[in-house]
PDB file of C-alpha atoms and ligand atoms in Angstrom:
ATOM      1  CA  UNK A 239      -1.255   8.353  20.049  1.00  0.00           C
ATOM      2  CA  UNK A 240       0.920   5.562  18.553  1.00  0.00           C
ATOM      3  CA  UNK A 241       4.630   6.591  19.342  1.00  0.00           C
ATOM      4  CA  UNK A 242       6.596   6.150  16.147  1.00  0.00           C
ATOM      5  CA  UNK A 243      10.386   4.576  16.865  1.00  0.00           C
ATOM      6  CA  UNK A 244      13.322   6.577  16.335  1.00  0.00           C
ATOM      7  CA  UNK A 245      15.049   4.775  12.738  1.00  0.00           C
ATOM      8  CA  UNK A 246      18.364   5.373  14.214  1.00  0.00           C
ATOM      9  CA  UNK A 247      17.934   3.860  17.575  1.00  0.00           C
ATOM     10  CA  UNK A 248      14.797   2.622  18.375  1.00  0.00           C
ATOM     11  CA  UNK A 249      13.882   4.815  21.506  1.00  0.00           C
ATOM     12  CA  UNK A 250      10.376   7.042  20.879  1.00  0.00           C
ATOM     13  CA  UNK A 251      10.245   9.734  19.110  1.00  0.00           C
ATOM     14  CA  UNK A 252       8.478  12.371  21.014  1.00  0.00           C
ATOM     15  CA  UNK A 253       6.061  14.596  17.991  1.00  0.00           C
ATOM     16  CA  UNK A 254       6.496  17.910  18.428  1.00  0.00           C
ATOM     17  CA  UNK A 255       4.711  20.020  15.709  1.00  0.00           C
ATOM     18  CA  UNK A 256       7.365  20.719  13.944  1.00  0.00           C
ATOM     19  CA  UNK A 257       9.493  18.363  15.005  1.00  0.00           C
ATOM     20  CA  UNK A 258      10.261  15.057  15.921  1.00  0.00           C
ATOM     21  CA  UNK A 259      12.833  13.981  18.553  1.00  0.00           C
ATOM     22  CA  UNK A 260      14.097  11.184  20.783  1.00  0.00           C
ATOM     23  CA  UNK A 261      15.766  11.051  23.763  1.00  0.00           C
ATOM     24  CA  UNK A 262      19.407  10.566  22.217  1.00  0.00           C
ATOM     25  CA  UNK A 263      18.885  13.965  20.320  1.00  0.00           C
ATOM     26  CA  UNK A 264      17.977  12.552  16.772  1.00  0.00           C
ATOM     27  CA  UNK A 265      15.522  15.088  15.339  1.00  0.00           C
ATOM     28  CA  UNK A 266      13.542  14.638  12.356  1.00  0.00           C
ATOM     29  CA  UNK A 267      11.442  17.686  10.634  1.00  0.00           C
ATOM     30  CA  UNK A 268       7.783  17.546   9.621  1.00  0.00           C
ATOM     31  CA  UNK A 269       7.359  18.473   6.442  1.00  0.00           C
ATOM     32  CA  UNK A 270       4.965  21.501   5.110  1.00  0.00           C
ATOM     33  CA  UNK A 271       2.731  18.885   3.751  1.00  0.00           C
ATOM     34  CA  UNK A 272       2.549  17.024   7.724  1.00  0.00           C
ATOM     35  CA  UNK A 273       4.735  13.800   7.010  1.00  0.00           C
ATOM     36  CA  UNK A 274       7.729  13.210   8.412  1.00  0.00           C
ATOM     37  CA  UNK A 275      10.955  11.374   6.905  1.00  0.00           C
ATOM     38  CA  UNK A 276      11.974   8.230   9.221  1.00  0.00           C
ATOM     39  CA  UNK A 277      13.961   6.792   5.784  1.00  0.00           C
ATOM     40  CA  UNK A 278      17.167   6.858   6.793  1.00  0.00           C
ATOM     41  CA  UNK A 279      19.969   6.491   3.910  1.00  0.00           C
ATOM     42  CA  UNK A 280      21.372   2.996   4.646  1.00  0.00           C
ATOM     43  CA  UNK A 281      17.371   1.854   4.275  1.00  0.00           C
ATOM     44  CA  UNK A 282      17.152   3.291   0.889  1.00  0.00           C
ATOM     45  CA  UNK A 283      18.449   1.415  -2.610  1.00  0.00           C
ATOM     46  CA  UNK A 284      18.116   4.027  -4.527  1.00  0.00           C
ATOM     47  CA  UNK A 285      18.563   7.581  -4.403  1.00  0.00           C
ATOM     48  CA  UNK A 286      14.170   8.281  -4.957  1.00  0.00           C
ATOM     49  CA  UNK A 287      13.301   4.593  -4.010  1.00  0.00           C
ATOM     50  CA  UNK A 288       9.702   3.601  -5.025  1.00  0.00           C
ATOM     51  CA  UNK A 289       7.198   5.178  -7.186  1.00  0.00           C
ATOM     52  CA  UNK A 290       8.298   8.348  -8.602  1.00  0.00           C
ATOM     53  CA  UNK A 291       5.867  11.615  -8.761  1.00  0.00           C
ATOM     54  CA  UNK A 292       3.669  11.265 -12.154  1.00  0.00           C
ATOM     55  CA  UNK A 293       2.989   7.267 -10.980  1.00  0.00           C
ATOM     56  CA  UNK A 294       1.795   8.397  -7.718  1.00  0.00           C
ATOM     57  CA  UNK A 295      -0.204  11.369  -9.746  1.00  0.00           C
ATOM     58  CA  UNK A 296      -1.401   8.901 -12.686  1.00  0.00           C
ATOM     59  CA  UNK A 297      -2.633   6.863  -9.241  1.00  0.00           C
ATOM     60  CA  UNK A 298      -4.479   9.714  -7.959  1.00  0.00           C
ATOM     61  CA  UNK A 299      -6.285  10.674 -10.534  1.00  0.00           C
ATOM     62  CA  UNK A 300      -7.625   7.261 -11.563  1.00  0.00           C
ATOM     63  CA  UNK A 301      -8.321   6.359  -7.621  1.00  0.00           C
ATOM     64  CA  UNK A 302     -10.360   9.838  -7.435  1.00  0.00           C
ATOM     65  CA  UNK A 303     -12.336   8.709 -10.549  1.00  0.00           C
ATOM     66  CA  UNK A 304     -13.453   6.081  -8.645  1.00  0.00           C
ATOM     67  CA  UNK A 305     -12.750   3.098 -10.774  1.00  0.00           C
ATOM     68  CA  UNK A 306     -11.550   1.296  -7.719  1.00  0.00           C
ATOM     69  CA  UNK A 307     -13.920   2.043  -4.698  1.00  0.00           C
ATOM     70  CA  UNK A 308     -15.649  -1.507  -5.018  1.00  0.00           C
ATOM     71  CA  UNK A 309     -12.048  -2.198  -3.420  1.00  0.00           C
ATOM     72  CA  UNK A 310     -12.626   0.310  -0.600  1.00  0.00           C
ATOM     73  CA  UNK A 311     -16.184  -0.849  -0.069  1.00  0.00           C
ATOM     74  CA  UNK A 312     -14.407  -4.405  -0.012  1.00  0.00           C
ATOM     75  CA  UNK A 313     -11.866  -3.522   2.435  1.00  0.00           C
ATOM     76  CA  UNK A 314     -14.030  -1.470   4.901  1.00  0.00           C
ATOM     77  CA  UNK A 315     -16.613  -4.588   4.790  1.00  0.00           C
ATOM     78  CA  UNK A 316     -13.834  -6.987   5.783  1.00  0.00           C
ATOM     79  CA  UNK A 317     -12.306  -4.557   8.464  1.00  0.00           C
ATOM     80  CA  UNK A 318     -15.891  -4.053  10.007  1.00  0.00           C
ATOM     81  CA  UNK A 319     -16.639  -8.148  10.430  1.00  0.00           C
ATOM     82  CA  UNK A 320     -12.681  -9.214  11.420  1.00  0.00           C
ATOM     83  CA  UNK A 321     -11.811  -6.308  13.320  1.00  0.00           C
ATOM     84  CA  UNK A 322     -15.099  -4.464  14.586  1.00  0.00           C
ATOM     85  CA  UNK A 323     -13.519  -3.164  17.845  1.00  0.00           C
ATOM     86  CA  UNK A 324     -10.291  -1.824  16.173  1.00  0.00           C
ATOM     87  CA  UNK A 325      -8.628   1.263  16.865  1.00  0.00           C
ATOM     88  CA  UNK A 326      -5.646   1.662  15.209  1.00  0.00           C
ATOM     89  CA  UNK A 327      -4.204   0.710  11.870  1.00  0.00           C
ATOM     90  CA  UNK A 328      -1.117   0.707   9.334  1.00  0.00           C
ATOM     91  CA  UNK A 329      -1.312   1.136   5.858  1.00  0.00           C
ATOM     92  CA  UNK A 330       2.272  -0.531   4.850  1.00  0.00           C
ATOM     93  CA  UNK A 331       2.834   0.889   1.149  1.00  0.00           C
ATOM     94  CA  UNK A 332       0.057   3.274   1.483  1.00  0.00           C
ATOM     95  CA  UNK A 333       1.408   4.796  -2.224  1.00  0.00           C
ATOM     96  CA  UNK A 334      -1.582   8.431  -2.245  1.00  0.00           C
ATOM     97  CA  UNK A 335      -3.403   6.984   0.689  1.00  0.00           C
ATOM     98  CA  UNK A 336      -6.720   6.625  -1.293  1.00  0.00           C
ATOM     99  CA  UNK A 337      -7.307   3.552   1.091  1.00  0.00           C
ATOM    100  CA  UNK A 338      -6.303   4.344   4.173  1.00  0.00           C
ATOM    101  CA  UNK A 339      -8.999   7.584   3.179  1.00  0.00           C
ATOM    102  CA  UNK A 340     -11.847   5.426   3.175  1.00  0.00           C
ATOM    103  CA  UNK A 341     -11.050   4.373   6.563  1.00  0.00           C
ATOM    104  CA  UNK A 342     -12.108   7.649   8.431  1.00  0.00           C
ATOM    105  CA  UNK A 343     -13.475   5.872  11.776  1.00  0.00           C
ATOM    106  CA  UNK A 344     -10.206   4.493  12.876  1.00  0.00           C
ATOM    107  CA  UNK A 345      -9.112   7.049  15.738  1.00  0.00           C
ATOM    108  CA  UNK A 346      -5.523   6.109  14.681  1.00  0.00           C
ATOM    109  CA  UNK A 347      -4.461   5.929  10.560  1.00  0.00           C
ATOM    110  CA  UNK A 348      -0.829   5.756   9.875  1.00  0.00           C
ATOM    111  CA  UNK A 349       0.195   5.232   6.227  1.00  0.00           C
ATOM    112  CA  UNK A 350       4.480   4.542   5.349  1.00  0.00           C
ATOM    113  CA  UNK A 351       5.687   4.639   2.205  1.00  0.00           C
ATOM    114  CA  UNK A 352       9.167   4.279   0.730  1.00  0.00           C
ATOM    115  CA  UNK A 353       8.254   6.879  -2.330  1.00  0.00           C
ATOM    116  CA  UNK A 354       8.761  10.270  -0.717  1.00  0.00           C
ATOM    117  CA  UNK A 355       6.617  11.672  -3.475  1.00  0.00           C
ATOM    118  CA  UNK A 356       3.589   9.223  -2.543  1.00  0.00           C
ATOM    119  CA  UNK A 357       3.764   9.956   0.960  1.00  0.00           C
ATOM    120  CA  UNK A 358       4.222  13.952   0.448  1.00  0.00           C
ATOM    121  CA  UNK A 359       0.849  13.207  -2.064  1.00  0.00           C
ATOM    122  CA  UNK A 360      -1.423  11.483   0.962  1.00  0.00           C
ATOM    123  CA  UNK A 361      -0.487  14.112   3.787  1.00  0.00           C
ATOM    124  CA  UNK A 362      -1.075  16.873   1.806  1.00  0.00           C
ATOM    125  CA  UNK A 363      -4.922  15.761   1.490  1.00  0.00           C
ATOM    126  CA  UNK A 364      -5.499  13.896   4.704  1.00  0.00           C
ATOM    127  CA  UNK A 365      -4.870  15.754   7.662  1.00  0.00           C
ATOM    128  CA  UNK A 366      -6.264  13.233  10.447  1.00  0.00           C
ATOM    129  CA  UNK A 367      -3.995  10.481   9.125  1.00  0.00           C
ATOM    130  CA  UNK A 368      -0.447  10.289   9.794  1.00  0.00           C
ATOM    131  CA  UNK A 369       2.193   9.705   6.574  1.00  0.00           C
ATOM    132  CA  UNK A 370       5.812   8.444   6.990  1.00  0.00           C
ATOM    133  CA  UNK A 371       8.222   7.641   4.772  1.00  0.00           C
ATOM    134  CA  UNK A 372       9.912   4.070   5.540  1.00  0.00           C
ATOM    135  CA  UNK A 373      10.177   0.955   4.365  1.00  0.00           C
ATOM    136  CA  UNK A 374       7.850  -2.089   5.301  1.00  0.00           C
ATOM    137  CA  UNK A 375      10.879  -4.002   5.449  1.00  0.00           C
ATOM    138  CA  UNK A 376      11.837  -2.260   8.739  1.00  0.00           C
ATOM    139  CA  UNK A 377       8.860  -0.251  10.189  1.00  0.00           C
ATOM    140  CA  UNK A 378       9.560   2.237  13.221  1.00  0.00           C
ATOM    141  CA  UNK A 379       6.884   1.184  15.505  1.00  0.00           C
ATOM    142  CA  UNK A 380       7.206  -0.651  18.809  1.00  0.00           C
ATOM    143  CA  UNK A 381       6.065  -4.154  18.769  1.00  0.00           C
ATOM    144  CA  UNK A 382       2.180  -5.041  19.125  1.00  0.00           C
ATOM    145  CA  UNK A 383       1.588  -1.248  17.833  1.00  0.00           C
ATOM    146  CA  UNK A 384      -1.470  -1.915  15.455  1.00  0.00           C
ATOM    147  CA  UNK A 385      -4.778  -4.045  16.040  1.00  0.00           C
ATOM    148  CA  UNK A 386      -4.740  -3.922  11.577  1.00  0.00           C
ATOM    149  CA  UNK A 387      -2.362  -3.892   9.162  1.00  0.00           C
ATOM    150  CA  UNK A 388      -3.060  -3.725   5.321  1.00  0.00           C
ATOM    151  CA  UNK A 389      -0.654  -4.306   2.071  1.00  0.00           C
ATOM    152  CA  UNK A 390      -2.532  -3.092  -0.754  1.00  0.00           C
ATOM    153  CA  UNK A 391      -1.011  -4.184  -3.865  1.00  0.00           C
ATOM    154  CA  UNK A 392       2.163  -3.665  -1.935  1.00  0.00           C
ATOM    155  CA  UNK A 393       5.061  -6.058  -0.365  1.00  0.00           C
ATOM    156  CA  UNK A 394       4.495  -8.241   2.162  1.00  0.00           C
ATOM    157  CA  UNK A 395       7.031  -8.482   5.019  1.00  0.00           C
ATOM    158  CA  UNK A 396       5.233 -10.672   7.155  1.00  0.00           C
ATOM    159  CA  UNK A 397       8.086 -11.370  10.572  1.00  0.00           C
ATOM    160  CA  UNK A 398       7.532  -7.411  10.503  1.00  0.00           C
ATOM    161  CA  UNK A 399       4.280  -7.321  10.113  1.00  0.00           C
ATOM    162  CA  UNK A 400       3.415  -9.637  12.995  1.00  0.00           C
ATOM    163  CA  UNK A 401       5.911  -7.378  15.272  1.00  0.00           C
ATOM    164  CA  UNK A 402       3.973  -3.921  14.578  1.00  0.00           C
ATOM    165  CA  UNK A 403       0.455  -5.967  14.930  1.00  0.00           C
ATOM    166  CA  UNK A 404      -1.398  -6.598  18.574  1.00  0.00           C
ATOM    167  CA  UNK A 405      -1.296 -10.382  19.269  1.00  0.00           C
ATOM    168  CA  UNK A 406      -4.900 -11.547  17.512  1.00  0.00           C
ATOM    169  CA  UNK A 407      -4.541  -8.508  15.110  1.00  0.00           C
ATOM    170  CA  UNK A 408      -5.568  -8.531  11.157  1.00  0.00           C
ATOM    171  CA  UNK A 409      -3.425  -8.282   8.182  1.00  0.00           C
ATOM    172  CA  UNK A 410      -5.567  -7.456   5.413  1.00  0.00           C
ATOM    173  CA  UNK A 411      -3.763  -8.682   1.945  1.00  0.00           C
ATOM    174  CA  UNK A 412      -4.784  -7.189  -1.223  1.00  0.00           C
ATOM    175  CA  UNK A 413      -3.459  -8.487  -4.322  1.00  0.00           C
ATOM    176  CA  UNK A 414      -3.956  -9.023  -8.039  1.00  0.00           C
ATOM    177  CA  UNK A 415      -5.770 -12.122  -9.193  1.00  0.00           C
ATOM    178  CA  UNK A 416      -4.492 -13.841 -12.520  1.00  0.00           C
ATOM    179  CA  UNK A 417      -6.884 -12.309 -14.824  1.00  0.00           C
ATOM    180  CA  UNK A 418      -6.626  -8.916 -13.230  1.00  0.00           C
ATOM    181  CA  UNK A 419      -6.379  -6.103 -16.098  1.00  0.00           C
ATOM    182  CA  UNK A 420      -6.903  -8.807 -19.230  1.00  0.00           C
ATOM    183  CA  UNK A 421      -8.310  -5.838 -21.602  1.00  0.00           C
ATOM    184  CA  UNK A 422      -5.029  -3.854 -20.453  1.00  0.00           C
ATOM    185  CA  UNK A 423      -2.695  -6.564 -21.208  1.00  0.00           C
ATOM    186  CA  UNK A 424      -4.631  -7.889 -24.659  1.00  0.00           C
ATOM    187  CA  UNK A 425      -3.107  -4.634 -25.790  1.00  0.00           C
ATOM    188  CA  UNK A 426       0.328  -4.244 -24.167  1.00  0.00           C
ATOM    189  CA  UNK A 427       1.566  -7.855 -24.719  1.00  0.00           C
ATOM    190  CA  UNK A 428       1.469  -9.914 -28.297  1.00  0.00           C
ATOM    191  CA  UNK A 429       0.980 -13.223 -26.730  1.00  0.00           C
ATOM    192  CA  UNK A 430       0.020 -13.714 -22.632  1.00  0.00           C
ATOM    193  CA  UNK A 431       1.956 -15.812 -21.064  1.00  0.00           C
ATOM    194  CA  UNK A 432       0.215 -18.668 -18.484  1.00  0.00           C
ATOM    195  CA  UNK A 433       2.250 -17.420 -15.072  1.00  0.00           C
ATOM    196  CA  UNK A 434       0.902 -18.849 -11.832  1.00  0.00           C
ATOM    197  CA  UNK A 435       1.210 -16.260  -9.120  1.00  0.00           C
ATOM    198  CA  UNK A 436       1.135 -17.913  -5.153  1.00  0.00           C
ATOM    199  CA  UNK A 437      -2.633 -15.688  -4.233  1.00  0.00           C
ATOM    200  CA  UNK A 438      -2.944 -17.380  -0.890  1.00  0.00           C
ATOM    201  CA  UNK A 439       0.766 -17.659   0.320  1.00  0.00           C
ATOM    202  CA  UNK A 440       1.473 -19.196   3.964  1.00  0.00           C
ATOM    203  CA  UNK A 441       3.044 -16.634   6.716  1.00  0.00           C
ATOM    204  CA  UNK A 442       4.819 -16.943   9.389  1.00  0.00           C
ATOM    205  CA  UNK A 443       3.074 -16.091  12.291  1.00  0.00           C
ATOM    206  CA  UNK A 444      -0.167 -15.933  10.573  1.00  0.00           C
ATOM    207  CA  UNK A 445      -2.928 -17.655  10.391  1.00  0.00           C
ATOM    208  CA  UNK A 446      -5.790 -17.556   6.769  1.00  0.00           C
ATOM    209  CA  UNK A 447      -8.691 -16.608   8.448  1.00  0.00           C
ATOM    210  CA  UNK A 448     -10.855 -15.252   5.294  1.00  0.00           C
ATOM    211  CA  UNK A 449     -10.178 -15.667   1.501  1.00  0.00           C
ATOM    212  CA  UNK A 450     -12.389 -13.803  -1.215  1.00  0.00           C
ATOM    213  CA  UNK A 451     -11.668 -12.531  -4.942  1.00  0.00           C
ATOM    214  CA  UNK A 452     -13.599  -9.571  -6.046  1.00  0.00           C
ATOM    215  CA  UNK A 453     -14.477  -8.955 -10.298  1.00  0.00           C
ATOM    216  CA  UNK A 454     -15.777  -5.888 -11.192  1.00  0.00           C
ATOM    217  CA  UNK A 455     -15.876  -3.924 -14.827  1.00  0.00           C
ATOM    218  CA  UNK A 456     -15.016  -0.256 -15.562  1.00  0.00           C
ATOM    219  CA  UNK A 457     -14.635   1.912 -18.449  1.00  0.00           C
ATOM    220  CA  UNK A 458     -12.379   4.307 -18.933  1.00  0.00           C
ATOM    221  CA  UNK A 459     -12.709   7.012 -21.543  1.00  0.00           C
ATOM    222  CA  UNK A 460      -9.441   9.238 -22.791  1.00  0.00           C
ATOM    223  CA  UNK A 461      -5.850   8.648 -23.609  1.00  0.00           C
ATOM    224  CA  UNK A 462      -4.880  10.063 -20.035  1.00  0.00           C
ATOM    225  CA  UNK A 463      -7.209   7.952 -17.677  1.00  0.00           C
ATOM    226  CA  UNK A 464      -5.694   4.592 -20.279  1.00  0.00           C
ATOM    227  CA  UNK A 465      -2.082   6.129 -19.643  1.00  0.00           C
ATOM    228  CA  UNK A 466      -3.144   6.332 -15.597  1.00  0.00           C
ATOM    229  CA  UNK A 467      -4.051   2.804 -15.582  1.00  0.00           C
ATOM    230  CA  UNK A 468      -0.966   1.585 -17.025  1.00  0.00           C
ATOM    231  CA  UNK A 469       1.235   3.649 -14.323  1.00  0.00           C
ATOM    232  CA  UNK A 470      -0.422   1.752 -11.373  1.00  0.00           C
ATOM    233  CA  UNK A 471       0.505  -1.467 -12.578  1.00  0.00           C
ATOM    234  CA  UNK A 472       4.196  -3.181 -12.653  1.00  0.00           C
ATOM    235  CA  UNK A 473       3.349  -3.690 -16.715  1.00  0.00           C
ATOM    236  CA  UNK A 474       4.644  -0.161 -16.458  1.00  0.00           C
ATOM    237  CA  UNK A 475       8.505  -1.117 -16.048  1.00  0.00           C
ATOM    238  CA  UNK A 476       7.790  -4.410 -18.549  1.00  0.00           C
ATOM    239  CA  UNK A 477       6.144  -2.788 -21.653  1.00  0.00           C
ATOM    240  CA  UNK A 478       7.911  -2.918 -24.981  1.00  0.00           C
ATOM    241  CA  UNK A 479       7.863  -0.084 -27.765  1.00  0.00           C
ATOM    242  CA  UNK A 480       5.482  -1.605 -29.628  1.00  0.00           C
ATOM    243  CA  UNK A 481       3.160  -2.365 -26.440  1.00  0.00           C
ATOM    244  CA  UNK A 482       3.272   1.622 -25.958  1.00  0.00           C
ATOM    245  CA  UNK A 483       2.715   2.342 -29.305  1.00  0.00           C
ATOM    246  CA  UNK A 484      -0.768   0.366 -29.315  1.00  0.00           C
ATOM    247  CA  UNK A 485      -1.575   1.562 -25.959  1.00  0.00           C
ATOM    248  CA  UNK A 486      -1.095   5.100 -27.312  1.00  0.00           C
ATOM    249  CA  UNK A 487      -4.204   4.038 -29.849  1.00  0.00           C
ATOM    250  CA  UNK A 488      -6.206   3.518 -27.121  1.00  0.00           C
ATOM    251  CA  UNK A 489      -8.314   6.481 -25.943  1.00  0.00           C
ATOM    252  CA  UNK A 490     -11.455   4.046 -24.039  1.00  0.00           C
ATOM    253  CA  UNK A 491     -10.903   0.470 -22.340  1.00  0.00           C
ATOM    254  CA  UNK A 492     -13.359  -1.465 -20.514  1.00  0.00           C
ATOM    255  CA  UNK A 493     -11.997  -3.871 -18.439  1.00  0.00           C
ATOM    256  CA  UNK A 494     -12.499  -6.269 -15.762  1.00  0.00           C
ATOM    257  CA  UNK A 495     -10.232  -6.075 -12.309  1.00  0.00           C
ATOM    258  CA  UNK A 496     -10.200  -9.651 -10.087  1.00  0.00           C
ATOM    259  CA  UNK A 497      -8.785  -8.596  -6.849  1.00  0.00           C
ATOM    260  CA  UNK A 498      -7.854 -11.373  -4.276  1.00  0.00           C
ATOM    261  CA  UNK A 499      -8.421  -9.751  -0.393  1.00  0.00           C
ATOM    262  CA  UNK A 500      -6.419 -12.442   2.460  1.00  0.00           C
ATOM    263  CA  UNK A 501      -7.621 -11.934   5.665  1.00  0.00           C
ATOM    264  CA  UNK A 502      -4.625 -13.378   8.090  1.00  0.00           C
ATOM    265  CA  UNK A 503      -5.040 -13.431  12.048  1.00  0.00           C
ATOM    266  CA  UNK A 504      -1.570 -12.749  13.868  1.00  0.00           C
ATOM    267  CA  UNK A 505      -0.895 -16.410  15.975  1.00  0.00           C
ATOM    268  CA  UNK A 506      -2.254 -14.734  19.712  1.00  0.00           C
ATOM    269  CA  UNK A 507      -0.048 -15.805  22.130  1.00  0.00           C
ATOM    270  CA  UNK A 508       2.841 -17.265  20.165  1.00  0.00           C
ATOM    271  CA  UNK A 509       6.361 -14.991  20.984  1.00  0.00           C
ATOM    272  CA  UNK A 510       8.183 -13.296  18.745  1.00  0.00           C
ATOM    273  CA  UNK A 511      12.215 -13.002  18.213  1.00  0.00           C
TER     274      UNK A 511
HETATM  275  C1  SAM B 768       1.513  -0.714  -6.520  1.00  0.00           C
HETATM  276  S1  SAM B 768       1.790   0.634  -5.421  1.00  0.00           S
HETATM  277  C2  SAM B 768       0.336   0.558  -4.363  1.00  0.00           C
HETATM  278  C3  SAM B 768       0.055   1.842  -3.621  1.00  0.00           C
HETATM  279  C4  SAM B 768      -1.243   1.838  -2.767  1.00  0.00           C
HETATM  280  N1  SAM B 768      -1.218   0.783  -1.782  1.00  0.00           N
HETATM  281  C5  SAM B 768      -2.452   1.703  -3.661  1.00  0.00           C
HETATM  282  O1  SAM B 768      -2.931   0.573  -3.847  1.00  0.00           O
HETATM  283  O2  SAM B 768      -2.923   2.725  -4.173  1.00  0.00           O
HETATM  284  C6  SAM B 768       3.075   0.020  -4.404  1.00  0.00           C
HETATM  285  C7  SAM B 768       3.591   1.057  -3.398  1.00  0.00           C
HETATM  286  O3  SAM B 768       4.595   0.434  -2.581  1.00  0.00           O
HETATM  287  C8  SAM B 768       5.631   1.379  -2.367  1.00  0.00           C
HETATM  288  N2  SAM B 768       6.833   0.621  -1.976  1.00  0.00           N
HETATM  289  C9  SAM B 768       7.704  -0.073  -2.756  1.00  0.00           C
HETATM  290  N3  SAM B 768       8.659  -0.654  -1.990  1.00  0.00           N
HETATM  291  C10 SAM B 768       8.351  -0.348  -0.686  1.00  0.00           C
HETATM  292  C11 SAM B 768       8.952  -0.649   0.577  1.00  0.00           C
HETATM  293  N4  SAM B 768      10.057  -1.398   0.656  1.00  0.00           N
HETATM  294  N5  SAM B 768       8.389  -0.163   1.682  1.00  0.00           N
HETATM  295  C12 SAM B 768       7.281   0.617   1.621  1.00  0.00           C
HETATM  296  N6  SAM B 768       6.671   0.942   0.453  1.00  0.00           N
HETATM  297  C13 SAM B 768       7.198   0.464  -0.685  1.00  0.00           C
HETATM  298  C14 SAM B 768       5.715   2.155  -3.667  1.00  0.00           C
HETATM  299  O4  SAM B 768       6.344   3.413  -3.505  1.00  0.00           O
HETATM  300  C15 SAM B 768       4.216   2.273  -4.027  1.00  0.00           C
HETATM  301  O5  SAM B 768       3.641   3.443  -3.484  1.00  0.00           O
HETATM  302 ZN1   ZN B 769      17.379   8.204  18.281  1.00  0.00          ZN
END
């Protein structure tokens, strides 16, 4: 098993069952649920950072509906033709873990979040998988952990990223195109405004192997499943009264999701700092 870093000072952590401990004495408690806490305080900005409990529940719900598995199917396709002899990977902002889920023949599926709530969420359901909560920005793994390494709809912290991954390993990228959600934001917004978004950006240390955008339609029928939609998406923090207010009329949306996947290779031989 991958040996998870101590967040205080970098040694292994040996897993116990109930606990977690390195060599230096720092101990850190699984949790009834089967994730364990590796977020130390000086790595968190706030005092719950990430998303709180009803977005990672909203989430849920509208992943388990299965509006989204043509982005599973997606990402299990790509895995299976970049990485067909891969053991092991890392789920970087794994939010419920409906992903990493899909991914049952990896011997090794770790998922880290920075929302306590999200990561308490995917280890409650998914025993074989193991859920930490820590930031991408710092990740407690030893370096050249992972053969694969995914950010879906999450941040991208790509000198850390290439430290976790095995030299030649695969970052998966999964992001929103520009006319993801249009039917959602018709309604939210009064006017849209034109804002280029970089979909392909260059990364250190990585190399675009594979570029594809995915469209697909789905309907969703009730004023809960609309509600869900809006909590997985950062128009959540933006919308104005009078965005909610219309939203709150709508009780069925069909829509169309465009969902760029960047398939990046991790430079083989070249050395990190
Ligand atoms: C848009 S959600 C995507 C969740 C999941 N990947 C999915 O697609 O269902 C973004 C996730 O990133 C997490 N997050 C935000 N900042 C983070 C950080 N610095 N490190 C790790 N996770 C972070 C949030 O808590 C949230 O679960
Ligand atoms: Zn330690």
């Amino acid at each position: 098993m991958i040996a998870p870093l101590c967040p205080v000072c970098e040694s292994r952590l040996q897993c116990g069952k109930a606990v977690w401990q390195c060599p230096a004495g720092h101990s850190f408690d699984v949790a009834r649920q089967g994730y364990v806490n590796l977020l130390t305080v000086d790595r968190k900005h706030s005092l719950h950072p990430g998303d709180t409990r009803e977005m990672v529940l909203a989430r849920r719900r509208f992943l388990d509906a299965g509006h989204y598995a043509p982005i599973a199917r997606k990402l299990k396709a790509l895995l299976a033709a970049f990485c067909p002899q891969a053991q092991s990977v890392l789920d970087a902002g794994c939010g419920e873990g409906y992903y990493l889920g899909a991914l049952g023949t990896f011997p090794e599926r770790w998922g880290i979040d920075i929302s306590k709530e999200a990561v308490r969420c995917a280890a409650a359901r998914d025993k074989q998988a193991h859920f930490l909560t820590a930031t991408a920005a710092h990740l407690p793994f030893a370096d050249g952990s992972f053969d694969c390494l995914l950010s879906m709809f999450a941040l991208t912290a790509a000198e850390e990223f290439a430290r976790v991954l095995k030299p030649g390993g695969i970052f998966v990228q999964v992001l929103a195109g520009e006319k993801h959600l249009l039917g959602l934001k018709r309604i939210i917004y009064p006017e849209l405004l034109e804002k280029e978004k970089h979909l392909h950006p260059e990364l250190p240390h990585f190399s675009l192997l594979h570029s594809e955008t995915l469209h697909f339609t789905f309907s969703l029928t009730g004023a809960e499943a609309v509600r869900d939609l809006l909590s997985m998406t950062p128009h959540v923090w933006r919308i104005s009264r009078q965005g909610a207010e219309a939203l709150a009329q709508t009780d069925t949306l069909t829509d169309t999701a465009e969902i760029v996947f960047n398939v990046y290779g991790r430079h083989p031989q070249e050395k990190l700092l």
